[in-house]
Short mmCIF file of C-alpha atoms and ligand atoms in Angstrom, two decimals:
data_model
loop_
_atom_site.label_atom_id
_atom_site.label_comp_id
_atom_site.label_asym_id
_atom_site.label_seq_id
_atom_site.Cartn_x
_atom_site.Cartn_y
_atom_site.Cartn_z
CA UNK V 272 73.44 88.54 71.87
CA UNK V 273 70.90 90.50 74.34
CA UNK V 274 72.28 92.16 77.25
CA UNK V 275 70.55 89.47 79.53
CA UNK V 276 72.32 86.89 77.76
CA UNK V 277 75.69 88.90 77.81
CA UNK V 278 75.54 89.27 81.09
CA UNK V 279 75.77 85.50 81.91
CA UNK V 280 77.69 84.35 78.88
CA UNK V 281 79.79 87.41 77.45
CA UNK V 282 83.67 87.60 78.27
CA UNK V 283 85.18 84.18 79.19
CA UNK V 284 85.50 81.72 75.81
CA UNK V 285 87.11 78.53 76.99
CA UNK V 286 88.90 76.25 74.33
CA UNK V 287 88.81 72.61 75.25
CA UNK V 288 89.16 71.19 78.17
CA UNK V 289 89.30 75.12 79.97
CA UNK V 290 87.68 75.66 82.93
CA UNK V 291 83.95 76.18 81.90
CA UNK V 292 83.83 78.89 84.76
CA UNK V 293 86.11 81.52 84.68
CA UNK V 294 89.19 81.14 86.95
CA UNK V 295 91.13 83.69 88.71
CA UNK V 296 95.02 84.27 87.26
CA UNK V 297 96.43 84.26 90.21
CA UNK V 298 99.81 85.06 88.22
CA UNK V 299 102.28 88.46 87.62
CA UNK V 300 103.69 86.74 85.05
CA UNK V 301 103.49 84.43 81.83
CA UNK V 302 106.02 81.94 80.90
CA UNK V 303 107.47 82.19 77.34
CA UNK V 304 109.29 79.76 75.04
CA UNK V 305 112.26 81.74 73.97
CA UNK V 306 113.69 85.45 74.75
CA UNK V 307 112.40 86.45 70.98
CA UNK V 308 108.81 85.67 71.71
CA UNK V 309 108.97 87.96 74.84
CA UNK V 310 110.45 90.71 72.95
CA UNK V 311 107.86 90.80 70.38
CA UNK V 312 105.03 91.50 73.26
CA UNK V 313 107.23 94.25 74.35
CA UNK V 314 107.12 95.69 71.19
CA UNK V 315 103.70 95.59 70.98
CA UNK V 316 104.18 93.46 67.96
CA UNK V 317 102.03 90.55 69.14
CA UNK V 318 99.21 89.97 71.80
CA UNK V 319 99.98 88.28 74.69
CA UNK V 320 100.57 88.43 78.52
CA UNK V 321 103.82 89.47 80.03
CA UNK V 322 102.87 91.15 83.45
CA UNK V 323 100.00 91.50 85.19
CA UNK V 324 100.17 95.56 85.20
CA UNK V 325 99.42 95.92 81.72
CA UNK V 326 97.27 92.46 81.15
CA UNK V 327 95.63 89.38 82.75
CA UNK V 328 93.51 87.24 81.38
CA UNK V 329 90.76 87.21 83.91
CA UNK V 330 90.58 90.66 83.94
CA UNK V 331 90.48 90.56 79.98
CA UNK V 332 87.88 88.02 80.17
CA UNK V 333 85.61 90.53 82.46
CA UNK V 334 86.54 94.00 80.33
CA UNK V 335 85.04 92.22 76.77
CA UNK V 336 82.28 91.68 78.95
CA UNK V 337 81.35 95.14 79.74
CA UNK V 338 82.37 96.19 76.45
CA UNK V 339 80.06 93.90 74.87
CA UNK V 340 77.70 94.83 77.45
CA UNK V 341 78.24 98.53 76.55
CA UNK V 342 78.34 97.97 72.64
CA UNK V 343 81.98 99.46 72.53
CA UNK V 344 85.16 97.42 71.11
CA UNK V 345 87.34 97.96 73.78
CA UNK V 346 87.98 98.06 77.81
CA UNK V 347 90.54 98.00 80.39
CA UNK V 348 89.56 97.68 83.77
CA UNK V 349 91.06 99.92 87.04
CA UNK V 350 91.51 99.75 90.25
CA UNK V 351 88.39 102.07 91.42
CA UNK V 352 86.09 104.14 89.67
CA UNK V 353 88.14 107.01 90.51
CA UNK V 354 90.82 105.82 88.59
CA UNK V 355 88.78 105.01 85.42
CA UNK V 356 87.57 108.51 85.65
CA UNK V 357 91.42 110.18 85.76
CA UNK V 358 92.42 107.75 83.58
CA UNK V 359 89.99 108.31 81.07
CA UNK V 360 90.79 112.17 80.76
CA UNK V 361 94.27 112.06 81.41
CA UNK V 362 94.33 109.73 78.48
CA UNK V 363 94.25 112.84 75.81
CA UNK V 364 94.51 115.35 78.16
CA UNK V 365 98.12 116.78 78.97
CA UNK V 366 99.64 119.70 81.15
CA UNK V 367 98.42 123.02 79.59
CA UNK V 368 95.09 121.12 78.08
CA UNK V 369 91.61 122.02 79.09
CA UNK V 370 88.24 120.11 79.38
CA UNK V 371 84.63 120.41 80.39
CA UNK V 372 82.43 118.42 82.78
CA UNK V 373 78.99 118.60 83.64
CA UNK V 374 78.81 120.27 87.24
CA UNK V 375 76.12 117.63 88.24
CA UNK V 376 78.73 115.10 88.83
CA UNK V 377 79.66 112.33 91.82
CA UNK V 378 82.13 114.65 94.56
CA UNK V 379 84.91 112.76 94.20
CA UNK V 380 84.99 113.43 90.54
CA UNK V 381 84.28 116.83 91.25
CA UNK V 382 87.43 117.48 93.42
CA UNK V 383 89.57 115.25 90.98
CA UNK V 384 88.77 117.65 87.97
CA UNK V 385 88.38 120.40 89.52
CA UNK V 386 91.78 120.56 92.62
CA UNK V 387 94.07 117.37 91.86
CA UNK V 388 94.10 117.88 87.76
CA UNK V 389 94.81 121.19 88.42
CA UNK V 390 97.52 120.48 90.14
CA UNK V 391 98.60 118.59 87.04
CA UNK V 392 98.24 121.69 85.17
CA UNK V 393 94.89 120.23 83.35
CA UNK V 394 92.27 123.14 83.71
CA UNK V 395 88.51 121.98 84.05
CA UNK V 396 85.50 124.04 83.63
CA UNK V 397 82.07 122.89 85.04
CA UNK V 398 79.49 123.88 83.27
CA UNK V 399 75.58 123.84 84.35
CA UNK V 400 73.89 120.86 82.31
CA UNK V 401 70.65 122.98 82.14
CA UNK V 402 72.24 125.88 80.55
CA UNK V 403 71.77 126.53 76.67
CA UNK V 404 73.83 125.62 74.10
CA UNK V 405 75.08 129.00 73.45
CA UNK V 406 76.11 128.97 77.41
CA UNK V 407 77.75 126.02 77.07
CA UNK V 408 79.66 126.49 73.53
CA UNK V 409 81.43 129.83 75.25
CA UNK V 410 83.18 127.19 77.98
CA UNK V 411 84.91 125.54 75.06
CA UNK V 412 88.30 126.63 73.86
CA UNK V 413 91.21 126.30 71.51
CA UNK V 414 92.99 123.31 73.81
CA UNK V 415 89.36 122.05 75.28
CA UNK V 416 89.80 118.19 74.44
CA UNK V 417 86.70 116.58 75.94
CA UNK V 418 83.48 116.54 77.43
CA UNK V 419 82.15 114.71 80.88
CA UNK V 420 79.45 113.75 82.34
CA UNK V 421 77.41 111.22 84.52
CA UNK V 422 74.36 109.37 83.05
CA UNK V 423 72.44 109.49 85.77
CA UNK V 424 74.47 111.84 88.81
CA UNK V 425 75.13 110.85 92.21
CA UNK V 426 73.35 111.29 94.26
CA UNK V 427 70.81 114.02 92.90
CA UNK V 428 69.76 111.71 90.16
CA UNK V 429 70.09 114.37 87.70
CA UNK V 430 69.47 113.00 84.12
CA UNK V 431 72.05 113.80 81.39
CA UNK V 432 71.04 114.24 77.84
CA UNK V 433 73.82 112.49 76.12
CA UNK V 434 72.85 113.46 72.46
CA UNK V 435 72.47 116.76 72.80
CA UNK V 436 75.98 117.33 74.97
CA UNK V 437 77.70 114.12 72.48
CA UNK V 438 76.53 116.91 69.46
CA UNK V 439 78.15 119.90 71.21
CA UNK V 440 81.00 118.27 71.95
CA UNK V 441 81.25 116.53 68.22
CA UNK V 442 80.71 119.76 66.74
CA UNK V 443 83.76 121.36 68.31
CA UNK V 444 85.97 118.45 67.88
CA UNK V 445 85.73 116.48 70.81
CA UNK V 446 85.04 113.09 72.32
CA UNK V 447 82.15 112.74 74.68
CA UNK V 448 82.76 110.64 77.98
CA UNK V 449 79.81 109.29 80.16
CA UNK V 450 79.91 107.89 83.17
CA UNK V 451 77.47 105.09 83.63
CA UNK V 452 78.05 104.06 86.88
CA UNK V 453 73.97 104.41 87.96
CA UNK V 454 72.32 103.26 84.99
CA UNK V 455 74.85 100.78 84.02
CA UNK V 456 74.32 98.96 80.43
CA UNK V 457 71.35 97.14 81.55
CA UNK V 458 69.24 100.63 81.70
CA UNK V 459 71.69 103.04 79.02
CA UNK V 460 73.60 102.41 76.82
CA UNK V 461 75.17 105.67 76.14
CA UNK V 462 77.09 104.98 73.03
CA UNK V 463 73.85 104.51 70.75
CA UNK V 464 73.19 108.30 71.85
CA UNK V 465 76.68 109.46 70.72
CA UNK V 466 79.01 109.54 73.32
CA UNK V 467 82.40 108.40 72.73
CA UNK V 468 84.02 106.84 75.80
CA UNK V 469 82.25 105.13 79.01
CA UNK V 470 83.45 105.13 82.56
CA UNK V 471 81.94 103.11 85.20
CA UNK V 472 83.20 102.68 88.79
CA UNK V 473 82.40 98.87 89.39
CA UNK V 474 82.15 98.90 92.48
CA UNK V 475 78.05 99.67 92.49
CA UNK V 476 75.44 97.90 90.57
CA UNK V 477 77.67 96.43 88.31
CA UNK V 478 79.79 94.34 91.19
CA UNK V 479 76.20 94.25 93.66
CA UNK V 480 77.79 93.11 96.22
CA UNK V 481 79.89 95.61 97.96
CA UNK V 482 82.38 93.30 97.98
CA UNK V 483 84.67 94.75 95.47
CA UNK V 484 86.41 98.39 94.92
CA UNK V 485 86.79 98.48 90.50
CA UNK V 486 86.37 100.79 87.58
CA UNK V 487 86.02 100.50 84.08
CA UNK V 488 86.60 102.62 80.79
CA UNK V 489 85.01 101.80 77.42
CA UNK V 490 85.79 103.15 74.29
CA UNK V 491 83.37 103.07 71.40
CA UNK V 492 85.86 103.18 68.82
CA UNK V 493 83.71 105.85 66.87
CA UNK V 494 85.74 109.02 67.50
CA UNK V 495 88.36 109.66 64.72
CA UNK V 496 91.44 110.92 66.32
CA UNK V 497 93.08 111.24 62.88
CA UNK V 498 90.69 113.70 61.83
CA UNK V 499 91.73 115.55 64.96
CA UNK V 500 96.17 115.14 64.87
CA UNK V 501 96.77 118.09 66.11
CA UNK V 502 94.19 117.99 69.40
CA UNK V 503 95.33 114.74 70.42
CA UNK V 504 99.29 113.76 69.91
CA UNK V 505 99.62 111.00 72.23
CA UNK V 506 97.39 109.20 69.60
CA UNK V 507 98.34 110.52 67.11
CA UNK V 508 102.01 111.21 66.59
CA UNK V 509 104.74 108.71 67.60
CA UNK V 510 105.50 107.31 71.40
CA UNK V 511 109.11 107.43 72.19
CA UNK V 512 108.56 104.96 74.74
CA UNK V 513 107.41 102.37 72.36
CA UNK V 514 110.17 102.90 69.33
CA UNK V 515 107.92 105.54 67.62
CA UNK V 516 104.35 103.85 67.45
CA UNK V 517 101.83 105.97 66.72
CA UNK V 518 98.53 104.53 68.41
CA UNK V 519 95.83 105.56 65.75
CA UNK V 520 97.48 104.43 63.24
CA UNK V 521 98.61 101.11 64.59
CA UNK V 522 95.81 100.08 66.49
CA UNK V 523 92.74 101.80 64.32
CA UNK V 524 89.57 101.95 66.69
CA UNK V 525 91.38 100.13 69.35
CA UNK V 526 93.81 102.96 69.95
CA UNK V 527 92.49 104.91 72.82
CA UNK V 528 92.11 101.76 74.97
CA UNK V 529 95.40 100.31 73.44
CA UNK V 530 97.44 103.86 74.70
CA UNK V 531 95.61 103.67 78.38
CA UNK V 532 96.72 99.86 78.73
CA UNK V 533 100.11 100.48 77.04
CA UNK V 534 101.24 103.85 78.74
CA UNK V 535 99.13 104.57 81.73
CA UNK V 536 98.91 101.03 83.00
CA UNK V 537 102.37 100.77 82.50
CA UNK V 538 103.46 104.24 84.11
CA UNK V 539 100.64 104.16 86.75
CA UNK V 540 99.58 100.88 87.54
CA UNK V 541 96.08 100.91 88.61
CA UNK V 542 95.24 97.64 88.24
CA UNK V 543 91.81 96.13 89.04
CA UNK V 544 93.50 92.84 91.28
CA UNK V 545 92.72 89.58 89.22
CA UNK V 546 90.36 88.35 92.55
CA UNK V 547 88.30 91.84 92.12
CA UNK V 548 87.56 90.80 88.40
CA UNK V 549 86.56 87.78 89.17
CA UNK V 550 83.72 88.84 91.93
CA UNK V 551 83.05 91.64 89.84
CA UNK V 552 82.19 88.75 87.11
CA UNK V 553 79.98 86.98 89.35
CA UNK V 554 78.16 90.17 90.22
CA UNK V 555 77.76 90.78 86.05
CA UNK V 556 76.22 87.54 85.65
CA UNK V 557 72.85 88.71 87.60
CA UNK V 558 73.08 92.49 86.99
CA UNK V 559 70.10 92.13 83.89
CA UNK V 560 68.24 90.75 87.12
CA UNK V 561 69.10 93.23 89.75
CA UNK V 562 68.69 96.07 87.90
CA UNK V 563 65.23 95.32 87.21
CA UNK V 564 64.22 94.96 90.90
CA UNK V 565 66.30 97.90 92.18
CA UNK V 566 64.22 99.82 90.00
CA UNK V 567 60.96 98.14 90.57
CA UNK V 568 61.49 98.60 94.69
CA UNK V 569 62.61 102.66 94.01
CA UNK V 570 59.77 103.27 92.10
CA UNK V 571 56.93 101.73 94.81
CA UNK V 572 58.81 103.65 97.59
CA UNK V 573 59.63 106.91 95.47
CA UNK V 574 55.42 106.83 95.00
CA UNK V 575 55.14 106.04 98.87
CA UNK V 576 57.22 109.12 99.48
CA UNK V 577 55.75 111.30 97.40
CA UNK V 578 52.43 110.79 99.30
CA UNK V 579 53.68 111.07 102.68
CA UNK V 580 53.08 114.07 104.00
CA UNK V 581 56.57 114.54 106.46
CA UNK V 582 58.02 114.56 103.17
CA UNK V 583 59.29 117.70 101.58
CA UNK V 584 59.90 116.59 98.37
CA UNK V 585 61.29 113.92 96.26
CA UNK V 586 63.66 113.39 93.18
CA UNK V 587 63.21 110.28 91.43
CA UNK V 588 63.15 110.38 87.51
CA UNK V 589 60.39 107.80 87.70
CA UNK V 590 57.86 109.77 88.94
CA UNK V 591 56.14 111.13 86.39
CA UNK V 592 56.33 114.64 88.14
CA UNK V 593 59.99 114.72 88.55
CA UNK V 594 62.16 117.45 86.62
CA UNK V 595 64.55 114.56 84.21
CA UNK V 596 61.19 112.54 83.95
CA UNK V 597 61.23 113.31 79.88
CA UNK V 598 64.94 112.26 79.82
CA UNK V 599 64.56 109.70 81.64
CA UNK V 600 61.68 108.39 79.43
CA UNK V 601 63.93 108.91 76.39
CA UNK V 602 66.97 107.52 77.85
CA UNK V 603 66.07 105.27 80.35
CA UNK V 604 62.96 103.25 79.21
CA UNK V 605 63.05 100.51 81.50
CA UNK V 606 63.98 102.52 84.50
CA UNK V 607 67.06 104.07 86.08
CA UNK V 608 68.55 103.02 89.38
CA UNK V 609 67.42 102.22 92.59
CA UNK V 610 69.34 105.53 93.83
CA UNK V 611 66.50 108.20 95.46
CA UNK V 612 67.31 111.50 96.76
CA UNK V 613 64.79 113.32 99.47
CA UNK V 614 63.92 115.71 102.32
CA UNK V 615 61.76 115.61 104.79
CA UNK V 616 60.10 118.97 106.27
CA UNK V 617 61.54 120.76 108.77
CA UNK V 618 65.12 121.84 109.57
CA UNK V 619 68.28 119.42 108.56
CA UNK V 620 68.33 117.55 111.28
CA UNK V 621 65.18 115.72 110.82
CA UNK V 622 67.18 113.76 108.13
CA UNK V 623 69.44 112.86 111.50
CA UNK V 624 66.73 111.40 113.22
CA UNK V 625 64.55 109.62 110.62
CA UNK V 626 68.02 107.67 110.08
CA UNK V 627 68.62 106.85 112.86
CA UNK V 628 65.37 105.17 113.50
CA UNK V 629 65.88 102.76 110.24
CA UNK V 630 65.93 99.42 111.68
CA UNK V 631 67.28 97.22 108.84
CA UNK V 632 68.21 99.96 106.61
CA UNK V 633 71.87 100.71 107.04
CA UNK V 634 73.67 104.10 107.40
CA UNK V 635 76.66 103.80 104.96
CA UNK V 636 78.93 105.70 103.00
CA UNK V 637 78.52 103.19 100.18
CA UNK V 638 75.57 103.49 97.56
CA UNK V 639 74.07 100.57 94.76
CA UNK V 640 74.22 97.67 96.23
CA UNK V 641 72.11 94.77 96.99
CA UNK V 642 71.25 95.82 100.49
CA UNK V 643 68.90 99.65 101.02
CA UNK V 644 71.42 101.82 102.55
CA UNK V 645 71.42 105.36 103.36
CA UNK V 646 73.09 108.08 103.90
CA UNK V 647 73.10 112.09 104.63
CA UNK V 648 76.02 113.80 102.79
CA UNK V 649 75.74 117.17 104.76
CA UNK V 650 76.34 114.46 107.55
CA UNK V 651 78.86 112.41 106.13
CA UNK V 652 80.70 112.71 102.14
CA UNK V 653 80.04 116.34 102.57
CA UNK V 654 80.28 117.56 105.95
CA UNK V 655 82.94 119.95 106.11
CA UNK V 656 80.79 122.02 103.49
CA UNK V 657 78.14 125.02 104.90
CA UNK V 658 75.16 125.14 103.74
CA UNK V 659 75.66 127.87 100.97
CA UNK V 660 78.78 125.57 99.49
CA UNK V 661 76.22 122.80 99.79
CA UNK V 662 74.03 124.00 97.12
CA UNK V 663 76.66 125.18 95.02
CA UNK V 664 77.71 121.96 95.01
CA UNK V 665 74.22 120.86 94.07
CA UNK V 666 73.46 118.88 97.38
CA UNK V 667 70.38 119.73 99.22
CA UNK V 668 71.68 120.57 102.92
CA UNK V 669 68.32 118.32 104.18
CA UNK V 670 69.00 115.73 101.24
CA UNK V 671 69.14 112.53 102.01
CA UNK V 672 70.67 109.32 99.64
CA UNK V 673 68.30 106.19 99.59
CA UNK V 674 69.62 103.12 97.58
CA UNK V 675 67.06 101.33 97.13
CA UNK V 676 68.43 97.49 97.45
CA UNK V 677 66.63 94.09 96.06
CA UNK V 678 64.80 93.25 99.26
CA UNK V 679 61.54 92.57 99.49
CA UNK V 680 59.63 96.51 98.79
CA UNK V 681 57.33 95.53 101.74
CA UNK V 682 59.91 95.34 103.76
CA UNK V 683 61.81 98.36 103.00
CA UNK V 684 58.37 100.25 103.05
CA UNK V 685 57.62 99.19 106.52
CA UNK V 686 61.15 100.13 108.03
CA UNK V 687 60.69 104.01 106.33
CA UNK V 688 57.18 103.96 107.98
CA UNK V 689 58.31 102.79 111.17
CA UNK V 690 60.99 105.60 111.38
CA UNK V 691 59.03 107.99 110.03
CA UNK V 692 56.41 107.09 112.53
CA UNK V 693 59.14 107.03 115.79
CA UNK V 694 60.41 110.58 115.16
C1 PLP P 181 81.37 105.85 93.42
C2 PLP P 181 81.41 106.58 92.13
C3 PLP P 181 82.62 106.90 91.50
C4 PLP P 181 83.96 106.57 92.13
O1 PLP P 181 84.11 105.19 92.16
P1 PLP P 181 85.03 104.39 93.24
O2 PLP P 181 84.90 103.00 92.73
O3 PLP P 181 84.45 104.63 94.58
O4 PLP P 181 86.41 104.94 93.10
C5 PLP P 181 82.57 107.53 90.28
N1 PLP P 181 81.40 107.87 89.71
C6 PLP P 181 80.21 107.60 90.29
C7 PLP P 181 78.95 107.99 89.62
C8 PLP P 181 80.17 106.95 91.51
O5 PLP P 181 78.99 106.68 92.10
#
């Protein structure tokens, strides 16, 4: 099936006489015939739902919908982005392991690879995306065990060029993981470029709404852990909390999902609530929809800003002009996001004021949603940060975050204008 048609009709199968809709599990647990049956799921012997920590079957129903969405043949949902994103690393990552992540990354993934892994004793080196490949091949090292980074990055709307970095990595033995929160499937599908493993925090396009905080991790089944024992053991080599299973070679391409559901879910318990899956669903079924109009509406006003002259410059990958516009053309044919970064001339503050003379355009901290937000991160996500950490951070001091929403464009055009005009 298409994406489109994915996106209305992909996860939930009922049998007869099933809810045509799908309905919320409002249920920790699953009633079994006899003590035998229950033992068997415990063993990981057959499929089935026990507790709602490690399964549920709304929250099944919505994960083979993003995989399917994503072309990959496996998912697990979490409860935030965040969580996909540690759980995704810290799946084949251990204490005294290494990794490498784009530096051109969302903060809060930032500061969980780079202070709170650490902490875990997981070392991560950032690396700059525009660097060449002999710059790049020096950060990797004997105990390196991945690669990461963001499809399109929030919120400088850098452009990542997944085959080249899924080649780097696959050439010194590693998986590649995206995150695909911007672009979601509808826009890139990152696995047909190589990469290995998808992350997505939910809680932006893909939910719409705002009304839900969810993540996501996808596994492409492609990358052969086998050929790699002695990188990966939890995979790889028997799990004395399951009786000595050894994921790869139980669960084939399945395995990497199978070990996050079976070992971190259990230990950790991050679970995306049953409720959340289900608005996230309804949010899926019009994403194909969405994603064309917030990119439609960024485009008209990333060409309005570009002309007006208060404005100091503009990153949007549509605009022919813009840095990742030859990425973006190659990875994102039918548009990126609705996500815009800016500046206006003069100091800073000017971003202050021009704000706070949006009428219907809100200030928020959240981004990729239905309704155009903004927001100022040397202001707000960022604030404790000077100027000179700023940039090293790769935030503009004067930048400011547009998401572009599904309004009407004239309407979103004439409330920039109007505060343009009033400072
Ligand atoms: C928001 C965001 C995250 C974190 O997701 P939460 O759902 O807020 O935990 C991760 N990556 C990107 C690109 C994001 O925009």
């Amino acid at each position: 099936m298409k994406p489109s048609t994915i996106c209305v009709q992909g996860g939930w199968q009922p049998k007869k006489g099933e809810p045509r809709v799908l309905p919320i599990y409002q249920s920790t647990t699953f009633k079994y015939d006899n003590s035998e049956q229950m033992a068997r799921l415990f063993d990981l012997e057959d499929e089935g739902y026990f507790y709602t920590r490690l399964q549920n079957p709304t929250n099944d129903a919505v994960a083979s919908k993003i995989a399917a969405l994503e072309g990959g043949v496996a998912a697990m949902l979490t409860s935030s982005g965040q969580a996909a994103s540690f759980y995704a690393v810290f799946n084949i990552c251990e204490a005294g392991d290494h990794f490498i992540s784009s530096n051109t990354i969302y903060g809060g993934t930032y500061n969980l690879f780079g202070v709170t892994m650490k902490k875990l004793g997981i070392e991560c080196t950032f690396v700059d995306p525009e660097a060449s490949d002999e710059e790049i091949a020096k950060a990797f090292r004997p105990n390196t065990k991945c690669f990461f980074g963001e499809t399109i990055s929030n919120p400088g709307g850098h452009v990542f060029d997944i085959e080249r970095f899924a080649k780097l990595a696959h050439a010194h033995g590693v998986p590649l993981i995206v995150d695909n929160t911007f672009a979601t499937p509808i826009n890139c599908r990152p696995f047909e470029w190589g990469a290995d493993i998808v992350t997505h925090s939910t809680t932006k396009y893909m939910d719409g709404h705002a009304t839900a905080v969810g993540g996501c991790i996808v596994d492409s089944g492609r990358f052969d852990w086998m050929a790699h024992a002695e990188k990966y053991p939890g995979l790889c080599t028997p799990d004395e909390s399951y009786h000595g299973l050894t994921y790869a070679e139980r669960f084939g391409e399945k395995a990497y999902i199978t070990k996050a559901t079976a070992q971190l879910m259990r230990d950790l318990g991050s679970i995306q609530s049953p409720e959340n899956a289900f608005l996230l669903n309804l949010g899926l079924e019009t994403l194909h929809l969405r994603m064309r109009q917030h990119c439609a509406n960024a485009q008209r006003v990333a060409e309005y800003l570009v002309h007006d002259e208060r404005v100091a410059w503009v990153s949007y990958a549509g605009l022919p002009g813009d840095k990742y516009h030859d990425l973006a053309r190659k990875y994102l044919p039918q548009g990126g996001c609705g996500v815009i970064a800016f500046g206006l001339k003069g100091s800073r503050d000017e971003a202050i004021r021009f704000m706070d003379h949006l009428k219907m355009i809100c200030i928020v901290t959240h981004v990729a949603d239905a309704r155009t937000c903004v927001l100022h991160p040397a202001s707000h996500t960022h604030r404790q940060l000077s100027d000179e950490q700023l940039r090293e951070a790769g935030v503009a001091p004067d930048l400011i975050r547009l998401s572009v929403g599904i309004e009407d464009v004239d309407d979103i055009l004439a409330d920039i204008r109007q505060a343009l005009d009033a400072m």
